[in-house]
Structure formats: structure tokens, C-alpha cells
Amino acid sequence: MTLPITQGGDRPAGPPASSHQPPRGVGVRRDTGTGTPRAKRVQVSRACPRCRRLQKACSDSRPCPRCTKAGLANECSASSPFGSLDIPTTPQAFTSFARELFQRQVDLLPPQVLEHCAARFFERLSPTIPILSPEYVMNLRTRASPSEAGSEPYCVLISMCAMVMLQVEDPNGNLFGDLVKADSNVAYGWLLLEEALAAHRHLTRKSTPSLDHVLLLFFIYACHARLSHHSQAFFFIREATTLFLLIKPENLDKEAQELAGHLYWILLISERSHAIRYRRPITLQVTPGNAFRLPSTDNNDPSLIGLRCLARLFRPLDSYFISLLNQEVASIHMGTEALNDVEMGINTALDHSSVADLQATQKANLRVTQLWLRVIIWQLRLRLGHLDEKNIINSRTYQYPLEIAKDLMLSTCDLPPDSIQVHGNGITEKFFDIACVAVNVLSRVPLEVARTAAEDNLNYIRQLIRQLPGGVAVYDALLIKHIQQTLPSMATRLSS
């Protein structure tokens, strides 16, 4: 018996391109073979300063459409802020030229905004991703020299604030009013992200990357992940993990070494989670040569206890497991025992006596992630033919996802919604994956269980998805469509 396996993916494609006349700035060229019009981009004589800084397409009209959409029409002009520059002829000159092209946006990040975002980071995000400390943020502010436009400390601060505004704050609110040039929190987050991306493109590449550079890449990755830009997120997490391998710990002071150790595990967890959801390869490995030890919990720091538990969840998911998930030929014959070891590692990763004392945001992430990984392993067992309805081990039976759905309901019903929402779209996708697999089981496998109870659990998950990031806009509609196609009888009973 074969069940359809639902996998995560990019957001649904948008509507088809309009067949009306092309917009201004786009010419029309006839295809000599068919005679049909084909759009051709026209090069403008001079881009506006903002589009040039962002290295984006511009138009001859002023204000240009890009600046108008960003609410910066009054600052859009045809003049270049860089004056007359000669094109560089050597790699060294080009590096200097690129750095000159980037100019900070004046007053984009006022001190009071930075202080707010730093406080919110340590309150809401640091318990799960303890990659900064208050002392290190002060160090970054000291080193973010106003005279050095593309300095790495400035980039880290900008990208950290972008992540806070996009992932923590209410997207439709407006925390800072006239203090910033944006009419909503999400619009301001976009401006900060654009600044971080522009600065990143002009940073000097070094043979030995700094911790700041890798922190910048991680924050940009997190912003793209929150915005469901999955391909861009993969690009930046891949770059971050690659450059992290080139960091020399002996060049770091004690505090930076400790933060680098935390960042190593956060990168490993993020990369492996992304690899599982979107069937990507991984870079970081847990080997004696490049692995930092699991965070010490001797001082009972809750953030480190949570990180240690999360790292133990993902540590068994090595490149061999990922290659099996990606259906590489060399891994198809992976034995049952190897998969059993991975499952055992995931099941024993959480020390419940320690988890009980963690913050609600940490509990939410750990509980949901553990159940999601159990579903991933079950899908592999299904594909490899390891399941047997008469097996005395529940995880090797066809109805196991229904038990996971029940556990998901029980393990999240005592948590406030905002403790789940703070983890962004990634946790919404995990709920969605579990729900889809449970629907498949209900529709295809003859069960001697209370169907009403199983459907109640699914309805609870669906209602929770609607409260999470991207839930109403994307995942609820996809789940309803999946239920209508797979289990039509249940679709009529779902509460709206």
C-alpha cells in the first residue's frame, strides 16, 4: 500500500503575466519564427541613486516605480550621489570602487530603534538562537564607525533589526511613527533588509571571514525564510555555513569564541531543517575537526539548555540521512538499523526534566520540531517498505501519523499562540506537513480507531495554522485543497 507523501515547497506561483501592453521602459521585439511580440528590456541612461545602490532595474521616469512603491518618491532623482567615477581596471581597484558605491541611508536606524530591536531580540529570539549577547551588541555599536559605510558591525546591527521587525513585531503595526521612513513594521523591515543586502554586496571578501560576516549572512537568511523566499534563504544559509568553516577560532576572543560555538549549532540546525523541507544538500558536518562541543548547561542558562536540546534533535540527521531523503542512488539500500538509530536519537533528544523549566517559546519549538522529525522518518519508512500494520512498535505502523497529530494537539494546547508565532513560517510548515500526512492516512488506510477523534485533532491543527505566520494567506488554503482532493467527506465537516 502506498500513501502520497506531501513535501514542503515554495509558495504557490502567482497569476500569469498580463497580456496587455508592456509597461513603460519595456520594448517589444517580434519573434521571427512565430511573429508574436516578445518583451525586451530597454537600458535606461541613468538609474536613480537608490536603484543603483540596490543594483536593481530602474526606469527613465522620475520618481521611478521602485522608489514610489517603497514610499520614497520624494527622494528619487536622476542625479547620481557618486559623481564621476572611473571604471576600475584591477581587482583591488574594483573592490575599492564597489565600497565607494555603497552609502548608508542617513537616519535609517535611529539609536532608540536599535535599542528597541536589541531588547526585543533578547526577549523573543535569543532564547532559541543565542548567537548574540548584550555585551557583543555594545561592541558592535562601538565598532560600527559612521565613517565606514559598509562596515560589518553596522551590517550585523541592520540585519538583526530587520529580522526583529519582520519576525517579531506585528506586520501591520507602526511602532516608530514618523521616526522612520515607513508606514508599517513590515515595510520598515523591508527597508532594513534592503540596506543589509546592499551593504553585503559591497563588503570586502577576506580569506579568513569574520564572525560578524557570518552573523550577517545568518540574519539575512532568517529574513528571507520569514518572507518565504526559499531559494534566497538557501543561498544565504549555504554561504553562511561555507564561510563558517573558514573561521579560525584562535583569532577570536573568549566571548566571540563562545558565540561562534552557539552560531555553529544554529547554522547546523537551520541548514538541516531547510534541507529536509526543500530537499537540499548540507554543508556542516559534526566531525572532530570542525565541531564545537554542545553548549554547556552547568550554569543552568535556559537559552543554552534549549539550544542543547535542539542540537541533539538534529545531530543524528547527517549527510547520509539527507542523501537518503534526497533519493540518491548510493543511499537507497540504507538498512533498517541505521534508520532506527536516527529515530532513537530524535526520541531521546529532549530531557523532559530540563524542558519543563524552559520558556514557552522554547517548548513550542522543541515539541513541534520533534514530532515533525518523527513524521519525516515515518515517510522514509513508508517509501522503503519498513511499515507493517502488525508491528508492535507504533512508529512502524501505517496509522502512526494519527498518533503524532494527537501528540501535537496535546503538546501545544497549553502554550500561548505567540510562543509559536515567533518562530515564523518554518513552524507553520511543520504543522502543515504533519496535517497533510495525517489526512493521507485517514483516506487510504483501513483503521479501527475513532475517526471522529482523529478528525477533531486535524481540525485543531488547522485552526492553529490559521493563527500562525503565512497560515491564512498560504497554508490553510493549501490544506483545505489537499483535504478536498484526498478526503472529501471530511472537508464538509471542517469548521470555517
Short mmCIF file of C-alpha atoms in Angstrom, two decimals:
data_model
loop_
_atom_site.label_atom_id
_atom_site.label_comp_id
_atom_site.label_asym_id
_atom_site.label_seq_id
_atom_site.Cartn_x
_atom_site.Cartn_y
_atom_site.Cartn_z
CA MET A 1 0.00 0.00 0.00
CA THR A 2 1.37 3.41 -0.96
CA LEU A 3 0.44 6.73 0.57
CA PRO A 4 1.07 10.06 -1.16
CA ILE A 5 3.79 11.93 0.64
CA THR A 6 3.34 15.67 0.93
CA GLN A 7 6.54 17.67 0.80
CA GLY A 8 7.16 21.33 1.52
CA GLY A 9 7.93 23.72 -1.28
CA ASP A 10 7.93 27.31 -2.40
CA ARG A 11 4.83 29.38 -2.18
CA PRO A 12 2.27 28.85 -4.96
CA ALA A 13 3.04 30.64 -8.18
CA GLY A 14 1.33 33.96 -8.76
CA PRO A 15 -1.15 34.74 -11.53
CA PRO A 16 0.03 34.60 -15.16
CA ALA A 17 1.58 37.67 -16.70
CA SER A 18 -0.81 40.19 -18.17
CA SER A 19 -1.36 40.14 -21.92
CA HIS A 20 -1.87 43.93 -22.04
CA GLN A 21 0.59 46.42 -23.45
CA PRO A 22 4.05 46.29 -21.83
CA PRO A 23 4.81 48.88 -19.15
CA ARG A 24 6.95 51.90 -19.82
CA GLY A 25 10.64 51.02 -20.07
CA VAL A 26 9.96 47.72 -21.85
CA GLY A 27 10.19 47.48 -25.62
CA VAL A 28 8.58 44.91 -27.93
CA ARG A 29 10.52 42.72 -30.33
CA ARG A 30 8.88 40.36 -32.80
CA ASP A 31 9.91 36.71 -32.74
CA THR A 32 10.87 36.00 -36.36
CA GLY A 33 9.70 32.39 -36.06
CA THR A 34 6.18 32.97 -34.78
CA GLY A 35 5.56 36.67 -35.26
CA THR A 36 4.41 37.02 -31.66
CA PRO A 37 5.53 40.02 -29.57
CA ARG A 38 8.34 39.38 -27.13
CA ALA A 39 9.25 41.80 -24.35
CA LYS A 40 12.70 43.32 -24.44
CA ARG A 41 14.19 45.27 -21.57
CA VAL A 42 15.39 48.74 -22.50
CA GLN A 43 18.56 50.05 -20.86
CA VAL A 44 17.98 53.39 -19.15
CA SER A 45 20.61 56.06 -19.42
CA ARG A 46 20.96 56.56 -15.69
CA ALA A 47 19.38 54.78 -12.72
CA CYS A 48 18.23 56.71 -9.69
CA PRO A 49 20.56 56.66 -6.65
CA ARG A 50 18.52 54.14 -4.68
CA CYS A 51 18.14 51.64 -7.55
CA ARG A 52 21.85 51.98 -8.32
CA ARG A 53 22.75 51.32 -4.69
CA LEU A 54 20.48 48.26 -4.60
CA GLN A 55 21.68 47.15 -8.06
CA LYS A 56 18.06 46.89 -9.21
CA ALA A 57 16.39 47.68 -12.54
CA CYS A 58 15.20 51.28 -12.88
CA SER A 59 13.28 53.35 -15.44
CA ASP A 60 13.59 56.79 -17.05
CA SER A 61 10.56 58.15 -15.23
CA ARG A 62 11.02 60.15 -12.01
CA PRO A 63 10.08 59.20 -9.42
CA CYS A 64 10.75 55.64 -10.59
CA PRO A 65 8.22 52.85 -9.83
CA ARG A 66 10.54 51.10 -7.35
CA CYS A 67 11.01 54.19 -5.16
CA THR A 68 7.32 55.05 -5.44
CA LYS A 69 6.32 51.56 -4.23
CA ALA A 70 8.69 51.92 -1.26
CA GLY A 71 7.16 55.26 -0.30
CA LEU A 72 10.35 57.18 -1.15
CA ALA A 73 9.15 59.06 -4.23
CA ASN A 74 10.19 62.43 -2.82
CA GLU A 75 13.79 61.24 -2.57
CA CYS A 76 14.02 59.77 -6.07
CA SER A 77 16.06 61.83 -8.53
CA ALA A 78 18.03 61.36 -11.69
CA SER A 79 21.30 62.59 -10.29
CA SER A 80 23.97 60.23 -9.01
CA PRO A 81 25.35 60.77 -5.49
CA PHE A 82 28.66 59.29 -6.51
CA GLY A 83 29.78 61.88 -9.02
CA SER A 84 32.00 60.88 -11.92
CA LEU A 85 33.79 57.60 -11.28
CA ASP A 86 36.28 55.87 -13.49
CA ILE A 87 35.68 52.19 -14.16
CA PRO A 88 38.31 50.15 -12.26
CA THR A 89 40.78 48.03 -14.20
CA THR A 90 42.24 45.81 -11.44
CA PRO A 91 40.59 43.55 -8.80
CA GLN A 92 41.97 45.72 -5.99
CA ALA A 93 40.62 48.88 -7.59
CA PHE A 94 37.26 47.24 -8.22
CA THR A 95 36.94 46.31 -4.51
CA SER A 96 37.58 49.92 -3.55
CA PHE A 97 35.19 51.11 -6.25
CA ALA A 98 32.40 48.80 -5.00
CA ARG A 99 32.80 50.02 -1.43
CA GLU A 100 32.53 53.63 -2.61
CA LEU A 101 29.26 52.83 -4.39
CA PHE A 102 27.54 51.94 -1.12
CA GLN A 103 26.36 54.78 1.07
CA ARG A 104 24.41 54.36 4.27
CA GLN A 105 20.87 55.67 4.33
CA VAL A 106 21.05 58.55 6.78
CA ASP A 107 18.86 58.08 9.87
CA LEU A 108 17.62 54.67 8.69
CA LEU A 109 18.38 53.17 12.11
CA PRO A 110 17.96 55.75 14.89
CA PRO A 111 19.57 54.84 18.26
CA GLN A 112 16.21 54.39 20.00
CA VAL A 113 15.07 51.98 17.27
CA LEU A 114 18.27 49.97 17.62
CA GLU A 115 17.82 49.80 21.38
CA HIS A 116 14.23 48.60 20.96
CA CYS A 117 15.17 45.93 18.43
CA ALA A 118 18.06 44.69 20.57
CA ALA A 119 15.78 44.39 23.59
CA ARG A 120 13.17 42.52 21.55
CA PHE A 121 15.81 40.19 20.15
CA PHE A 122 16.97 39.16 23.62
CA GLU A 123 13.39 38.88 24.86
CA ARG A 124 11.85 36.88 22.00
CA LEU A 125 14.55 35.39 19.76
CA SER A 126 17.65 34.86 21.85
CA PRO A 127 16.12 32.02 23.92
CA THR A 128 16.02 29.97 20.71
CA ILE A 129 19.00 31.47 18.82
CA PRO A 130 21.53 32.68 21.46
CA ILE A 131 24.04 33.99 18.92
CA LEU A 132 24.41 37.49 20.38
CA SER A 133 24.95 38.85 23.87
CA PRO A 134 24.22 42.36 25.20
CA GLU A 135 27.97 42.90 25.54
CA TYR A 136 28.58 41.86 21.94
CA VAL A 137 25.85 44.19 20.68
CA MET A 138 27.52 47.06 22.55
CA ASN A 139 30.79 46.03 20.95
CA LEU A 140 29.14 46.11 17.52
CA ARG A 141 27.76 49.60 18.16
CA THR A 142 31.21 50.81 19.18
CA ARG A 143 32.81 49.35 16.05
CA ALA A 144 30.09 50.50 13.64
CA SER A 145 32.05 53.56 12.58
CA PRO A 146 29.95 56.21 10.80
CA SER A 147 32.89 56.93 8.52
CA GLU A 148 32.99 53.38 7.16
CA ALA A 149 29.82 52.94 5.15
CA GLY A 150 29.99 49.18 4.61
CA SER A 151 31.43 48.11 7.95
CA GLU A 152 30.49 44.60 9.06
CA PRO A 153 29.33 45.64 12.57
CA TYR A 154 26.88 48.12 11.01
CA CYS A 155 25.61 45.38 8.68
CA VAL A 156 25.06 42.96 11.58
CA LEU A 157 23.05 45.54 13.52
CA ILE A 158 20.93 46.44 10.48
CA SER A 159 20.19 42.78 9.66
CA MET A 160 19.39 41.91 13.28
CA CYS A 161 16.85 44.75 13.41
CA ALA A 162 15.40 43.63 10.06
CA MET A 163 14.80 40.15 11.48
CA VAL A 164 13.12 41.58 14.58
CA MET A 165 10.81 43.84 12.57
CA LEU A 166 9.86 41.07 10.13
CA GLN A 167 9.52 38.16 12.55
CA VAL A 168 8.66 39.54 15.98
CA GLU A 169 6.60 42.70 15.54
CA ASP A 170 3.05 42.99 14.22
CA PRO A 171 3.49 43.46 10.46
CA ASN A 172 0.56 45.87 10.19
CA GLY A 173 1.56 47.99 13.18
CA ASN A 174 3.69 51.12 13.12
CA LEU A 175 5.88 51.19 16.21
CA PHE A 176 8.02 54.18 15.37
CA GLY A 177 5.66 56.57 13.58
CA ASP A 178 7.44 59.47 11.90
CA LEU A 179 10.78 58.41 13.38
CA VAL A 180 11.41 56.12 10.38
CA LYS A 181 10.54 56.41 6.69
CA ALA A 182 7.98 53.62 6.59
CA ASP A 183 4.26 53.39 7.32
CA SER A 184 4.28 49.88 8.83
CA ASN A 185 6.58 47.49 10.67
CA VAL A 186 6.85 45.13 7.72
CA ALA A 187 7.68 47.99 5.34
CA TYR A 188 10.40 49.16 7.71
CA GLY A 189 11.71 45.60 7.96
CA TRP A 190 11.93 45.52 4.17
CA LEU A 191 13.93 48.77 4.14
CA LEU A 192 16.36 47.38 6.72
CA LEU A 193 16.72 44.14 4.75
CA GLU A 194 17.38 46.06 1.53
CA GLU A 195 20.09 48.06 3.31
CA ALA A 196 21.67 44.88 4.67
CA LEU A 197 21.63 43.27 1.21
CA ALA A 198 23.14 46.34 -0.43
CA ALA A 199 25.87 46.53 2.20
CA HIS A 200 26.57 42.81 1.92
CA ARG A 201 27.14 43.11 -1.83
CA HIS A 202 29.88 45.68 -1.20
CA LEU A 203 31.72 44.03 1.68
CA THR A 204 35.35 43.14 1.10
CA ARG A 205 35.89 39.38 0.78
CA LYS A 206 38.53 38.05 3.14
CA SER A 207 40.41 34.76 3.08
CA THR A 208 39.54 34.35 6.77
CA PRO A 209 35.93 35.50 7.29
CA SER A 210 34.98 37.30 10.48
CA LEU A 211 32.30 36.21 12.92
CA ASP A 212 30.41 39.41 12.05
CA HIS A 213 30.24 38.45 8.38
CA VAL A 214 28.71 35.05 9.14
CA LEU A 215 26.25 36.61 11.61
CA LEU A 216 25.15 39.00 8.85
CA LEU A 217 24.57 36.11 6.45
CA PHE A 218 22.52 34.21 9.02
CA PHE A 219 20.26 37.18 9.75
CA ILE A 220 19.70 37.75 6.02
CA TYR A 221 18.86 34.05 5.66
CA ALA A 222 16.37 34.32 8.55
CA CYS A 223 14.68 37.34 6.93
CA HIS A 224 14.29 35.54 3.60
CA ALA A 225 12.96 32.44 5.39
CA ARG A 226 10.38 34.58 7.20
CA LEU A 227 9.29 36.06 3.85
CA SER A 228 9.06 32.58 2.26
CA HIS A 229 11.87 33.38 -0.18
CA HIS A 230 13.06 29.77 -0.04
CA SER A 231 15.62 29.90 -2.83
CA GLN A 232 17.22 33.08 -1.49
CA ALA A 233 17.17 31.60 2.02
CA PHE A 234 19.06 28.55 0.76
CA PHE A 235 21.62 30.76 -0.99
CA PHE A 236 22.45 32.67 2.20
CA ILE A 237 22.41 29.70 4.60
CA ARG A 238 24.73 27.88 2.21
CA GLU A 239 27.08 30.87 2.08
CA ALA A 240 26.96 31.23 5.86
CA THR A 241 27.82 27.58 6.53
CA THR A 242 30.61 27.62 3.95
CA LEU A 243 32.23 30.76 5.34
CA PHE A 244 31.85 29.50 8.91
CA LEU A 245 34.18 26.61 8.04
CA LEU A 246 36.88 29.18 7.23
CA ILE A 247 36.67 30.99 10.58
CA LYS A 248 39.75 30.48 12.75
CA PRO A 249 38.61 30.22 16.41
CA GLU A 250 42.10 31.07 17.65
CA ASN A 251 41.67 34.55 16.17
CA LEU A 252 38.59 35.22 18.32
CA ASP A 253 38.47 36.43 21.90
CA LYS A 254 36.76 34.35 24.59
CA GLU A 255 33.31 35.90 24.19
CA ALA A 256 33.40 35.65 20.40
CA GLN A 257 34.52 32.02 20.62
CA GLU A 258 31.52 31.19 22.81
CA LEU A 259 29.11 32.94 20.44
CA ALA A 260 30.76 31.21 17.46
CA GLY A 261 30.08 27.87 19.16
CA HIS A 262 26.40 28.77 19.53
CA LEU A 263 26.29 30.00 15.92
CA TYR A 264 27.77 26.72 14.69
CA TRP A 265 24.85 24.74 16.11
CA ILE A 266 22.25 27.29 14.97
CA LEU A 267 23.65 27.12 11.43
CA LEU A 268 23.71 23.32 11.53
CA ILE A 269 20.11 23.17 12.79
CA SER A 270 18.87 25.75 10.26
CA GLU A 271 20.66 24.14 7.33
CA ARG A 272 19.40 20.64 8.13
CA SER A 273 15.86 21.83 8.74
CA HIS A 274 15.90 23.67 5.40
CA ALA A 275 17.44 20.63 3.68
CA ILE A 276 14.66 18.36 4.94
CA ARG A 277 11.84 20.71 3.95
CA TYR A 278 13.13 21.52 0.47
CA ARG A 279 15.34 18.50 -0.35
CA ARG A 280 18.67 20.36 -0.33
CA PRO A 281 22.21 19.14 0.44
CA ILE A 282 24.04 20.17 3.60
CA THR A 283 27.49 21.64 4.27
CA LEU A 284 28.18 21.47 8.01
CA GLN A 285 29.19 18.12 9.49
CA VAL A 286 29.72 17.02 13.07
CA THR A 287 33.34 15.87 12.94
CA PRO A 288 36.27 16.18 15.36
CA GLY A 289 37.85 18.70 13.02
CA ASN A 290 35.08 21.27 12.78
CA ALA A 291 32.53 20.58 15.51
CA PHE A 292 32.08 22.75 18.54
CA ARG A 293 31.04 20.92 21.66
CA LEU A 294 27.39 21.02 22.66
CA PRO A 295 26.72 24.08 24.82
CA SER A 296 27.50 23.52 28.49
CA THR A 297 24.49 23.76 30.80
CA ASP A 298 26.47 23.89 34.03
CA ASN A 299 25.26 27.43 34.75
CA ASN A 300 21.61 26.44 34.10
CA ASP A 301 21.26 29.13 31.42
CA PRO A 302 17.80 28.36 29.90
CA SER A 303 18.89 29.54 26.44
CA LEU A 304 21.77 27.06 26.40
CA ILE A 305 19.62 24.21 27.71
CA GLY A 306 17.17 24.87 24.88
CA LEU A 307 19.95 25.07 22.28
CA ARG A 308 21.50 21.85 23.56
CA CYS A 309 18.17 20.02 23.22
CA LEU A 310 17.60 21.43 19.73
CA ALA A 311 21.12 20.45 18.64
CA ARG A 312 20.57 16.91 19.90
CA LEU A 313 17.41 16.70 17.78
CA PHE A 314 19.29 17.49 14.56
CA ARG A 315 22.67 15.94 15.25
CA PRO A 316 21.62 12.42 14.05
CA LEU A 317 20.45 13.82 10.69
CA ASP A 318 23.83 13.61 8.95
CA SER A 319 24.67 13.78 5.25
CA TYR A 320 23.94 10.04 4.88
CA PHE A 321 20.40 10.58 6.13
CA ILE A 322 19.94 13.65 3.90
CA SER A 323 21.18 11.71 0.86
CA LEU A 324 18.60 9.02 1.61
CA LEU A 325 15.92 11.66 1.89
CA ASN A 326 17.00 13.10 -1.48
CA GLN A 327 16.87 9.61 -3.03
CA GLU A 328 20.49 9.48 -4.07
CA VAL A 329 21.31 6.10 -5.62
CA ALA A 330 24.13 5.30 -3.20
CA SER A 331 21.80 5.55 -0.20
CA ILE A 332 18.73 3.66 -1.40
CA HIS A 333 19.76 0.45 0.36
CA MET A 334 20.20 2.01 3.78
CA GLY A 335 19.40 -0.64 6.37
CA THR A 336 16.58 -0.54 8.86
CA GLU A 337 19.03 -0.45 11.77
CA ALA A 338 20.61 2.81 10.61
CA LEU A 339 17.19 4.46 10.47
CA ASN A 340 16.39 3.01 13.89
CA ASP A 341 19.46 4.77 15.30
CA VAL A 342 18.34 8.10 13.86
CA GLU A 343 14.87 7.62 15.31
CA MET A 344 16.28 6.71 18.71
CA GLY A 345 18.44 9.84 18.70
CA ILE A 346 15.43 12.04 17.98
CA ASN A 347 13.22 10.35 20.56
CA THR A 348 15.81 10.71 23.33
CA ALA A 349 16.99 14.23 22.45
CA LEU A 350 14.69 16.04 24.86
CA ASP A 351 15.36 15.80 28.56
CA HIS A 352 11.84 16.38 29.83
CA SER A 353 13.03 17.35 33.32
CA SER A 354 15.05 20.19 31.76
CA VAL A 355 12.50 21.14 29.09
CA ALA A 356 9.86 21.68 31.78
CA ASP A 357 11.75 24.74 33.03
CA LEU A 358 12.20 26.37 29.62
CA GLN A 359 10.31 29.36 28.24
CA ALA A 360 7.12 28.78 26.27
CA THR A 361 8.82 29.81 23.01
CA GLN A 362 11.49 27.15 23.54
CA LYS A 363 8.95 24.46 24.45
CA ALA A 364 6.93 25.23 21.32
CA ASN A 365 9.91 24.93 19.01
CA LEU A 366 11.25 21.74 20.61
CA ARG A 367 7.95 19.90 20.87
CA VAL A 368 6.75 20.70 17.35
CA THR A 369 10.15 20.02 15.77
CA GLN A 370 10.49 16.62 17.45
CA LEU A 371 7.05 15.50 16.24
CA TRP A 372 7.75 16.84 12.73
CA LEU A 373 11.01 14.87 12.53
CA ARG A 374 9.12 11.72 13.57
CA VAL A 375 6.79 12.26 10.60
CA ILE A 376 9.79 12.69 8.29
CA ILE A 377 11.23 9.35 9.44
CA TRP A 378 7.84 7.67 9.08
CA GLN A 379 7.64 8.89 5.48
CA LEU A 380 11.04 7.36 4.80
CA ARG A 381 9.96 4.06 6.31
CA LEU A 382 6.87 4.10 4.11
CA ARG A 383 8.95 4.68 0.99
CA LEU A 384 11.47 2.00 1.93
CA GLY A 385 8.83 -0.59 2.81
CA HIS A 386 9.61 -0.74 6.53
CA LEU A 387 6.00 -0.43 7.74
CA ASP A 388 3.86 -3.29 8.98
CA GLU A 389 0.38 -2.88 10.47
CA LYS A 390 1.02 -5.76 12.88
CA ASN A 391 4.29 -4.32 14.20
CA ILE A 392 4.32 -3.88 17.96
CA ILE A 393 6.29 -0.62 17.57
CA ASN A 394 3.84 2.18 16.79
CA SER A 395 6.28 4.19 14.68
CA ARG A 396 6.43 1.31 12.17
CA THR A 397 2.70 1.04 11.58
CA TYR A 398 0.61 2.79 8.96
CA GLN A 399 -1.51 4.73 11.46
CA TYR A 400 1.39 6.30 13.38
CA PRO A 401 0.87 9.84 11.93
CA LEU A 402 -2.53 9.95 13.63
CA GLU A 403 -0.80 9.41 16.96
CA ILE A 404 1.63 12.20 16.09
CA ALA A 405 -1.27 14.53 15.28
CA LYS A 406 -2.81 13.74 18.66
CA ASP A 407 0.52 14.39 20.43
CA LEU A 408 0.84 17.68 18.54
CA MET A 409 -2.53 18.79 19.86
CA LEU A 410 -1.71 17.75 23.44
CA SER A 411 1.76 19.31 23.42
CA THR A 412 0.68 22.73 22.12
CA CYS A 413 -2.76 23.27 23.70
CA ASP A 414 -1.16 24.67 26.87
CA LEU A 415 1.08 27.12 25.01
CA PRO A 416 0.11 30.73 24.19
CA PRO A 417 -0.19 31.29 20.41
CA ASP A 418 2.52 33.99 20.37
CA SER A 419 5.06 31.45 21.68
CA ILE A 420 4.53 29.51 18.43
CA GLN A 421 4.08 32.51 16.12
CA VAL A 422 7.50 33.93 16.96
CA HIS A 423 9.20 31.06 15.09
CA GLY A 424 7.93 32.30 11.74
CA ASN A 425 6.83 30.40 8.64
CA GLY A 426 9.12 27.45 9.38
CA ILE A 427 6.98 26.22 12.25
CA THR A 428 3.79 26.78 10.23
CA GLU A 429 5.17 24.47 7.54
CA LYS A 430 5.83 21.79 10.16
CA PHE A 431 2.20 21.88 11.31
CA PHE A 432 1.14 21.78 7.66
CA ASP A 433 3.33 18.74 6.88
CA ILE A 434 2.02 16.79 9.88
CA ALA A 435 -1.60 17.61 8.99
CA CYS A 436 -1.19 16.56 5.33
CA VAL A 437 0.34 13.21 6.23
CA ALA A 438 -2.43 12.56 8.76
CA VAL A 439 -5.04 13.31 6.07
CA ASN A 440 -3.34 10.83 3.75
CA VAL A 441 -3.51 8.13 6.40
CA LEU A 442 -7.18 8.77 7.15
CA SER A 443 -8.05 8.50 3.47
CA ARG A 444 -6.05 5.41 2.48
CA VAL A 445 -5.58 3.07 5.42
CA PRO A 446 -8.37 0.93 6.91
CA LEU A 447 -8.33 1.83 10.59
CA GLU A 448 -10.02 0.50 13.67
CA VAL A 449 -9.79 3.82 15.51
CA ALA A 450 -12.21 6.57 16.41
CA ARG A 451 -12.29 8.57 13.18
CA THR A 452 -14.11 11.43 14.89
CA ALA A 453 -11.27 11.93 17.39
CA ALA A 454 -8.69 11.91 14.57
CA GLU A 455 -10.64 14.50 12.61
CA ASP A 456 -11.00 16.65 15.73
CA ASN A 457 -7.21 16.65 16.12
CA LEU A 458 -6.81 17.66 12.48
CA ASN A 459 -9.34 20.43 12.86
CA TYR A 460 -7.44 21.73 15.91
CA ILE A 461 -4.21 21.78 13.88
CA ARG A 462 -5.94 23.58 11.04
CA GLN A 463 -7.31 26.27 13.36
CA LEU A 464 -3.85 26.75 14.88
CA ILE A 465 -2.28 27.04 11.43
CA ARG A 466 -4.66 29.92 10.71
CA GLN A 467 -3.15 31.83 13.65
CA LEU A 468 0.47 31.34 12.53
CA PRO A 469 2.61 33.32 10.05
CA GLY A 470 1.51 32.59 6.49
CA GLY A 471 -1.35 30.45 7.77
CA VAL A 472 -4.34 32.31 6.36
CA ALA A 473 -2.51 33.60 3.29
CA VAL A 474 -0.96 30.30 2.17
CA TYR A 475 -1.08 27.14 4.24
CA ASP A 476 -4.75 27.00 5.26
CA ALA A 477 -5.87 27.18 1.63
CA LEU A 478 -3.35 24.50 0.65
CA LEU A 479 -4.51 22.24 3.48
CA ILE A 480 -8.18 22.67 2.58
CA LYS A 481 -7.41 21.88 -1.06
CA HIS A 482 -5.49 18.76 -0.01
CA ILE A 483 -8.39 17.61 2.18
CA GLN A 484 -10.94 18.24 -0.57
CA GLN A 485 -8.89 16.17 -3.03
CA THR A 486 -7.91 13.41 -0.61
CA LEU A 487 -10.72 13.16 1.96
CA PRO A 488 -13.82 14.94 0.59
CA SER A 489 -16.07 13.63 3.36
CA MET A 490 -14.00 15.47 5.96
CA ALA A 491 -13.97 18.76 4.03
CA THR A 492 -17.68 19.23 4.57
CA ARG A 493 -17.27 18.86 8.33
CA LEU A 494 -14.43 21.33 8.81
CA SER A 495 -15.33 24.44 10.74
CA SER A 496 -14.59 27.64 8.86
#
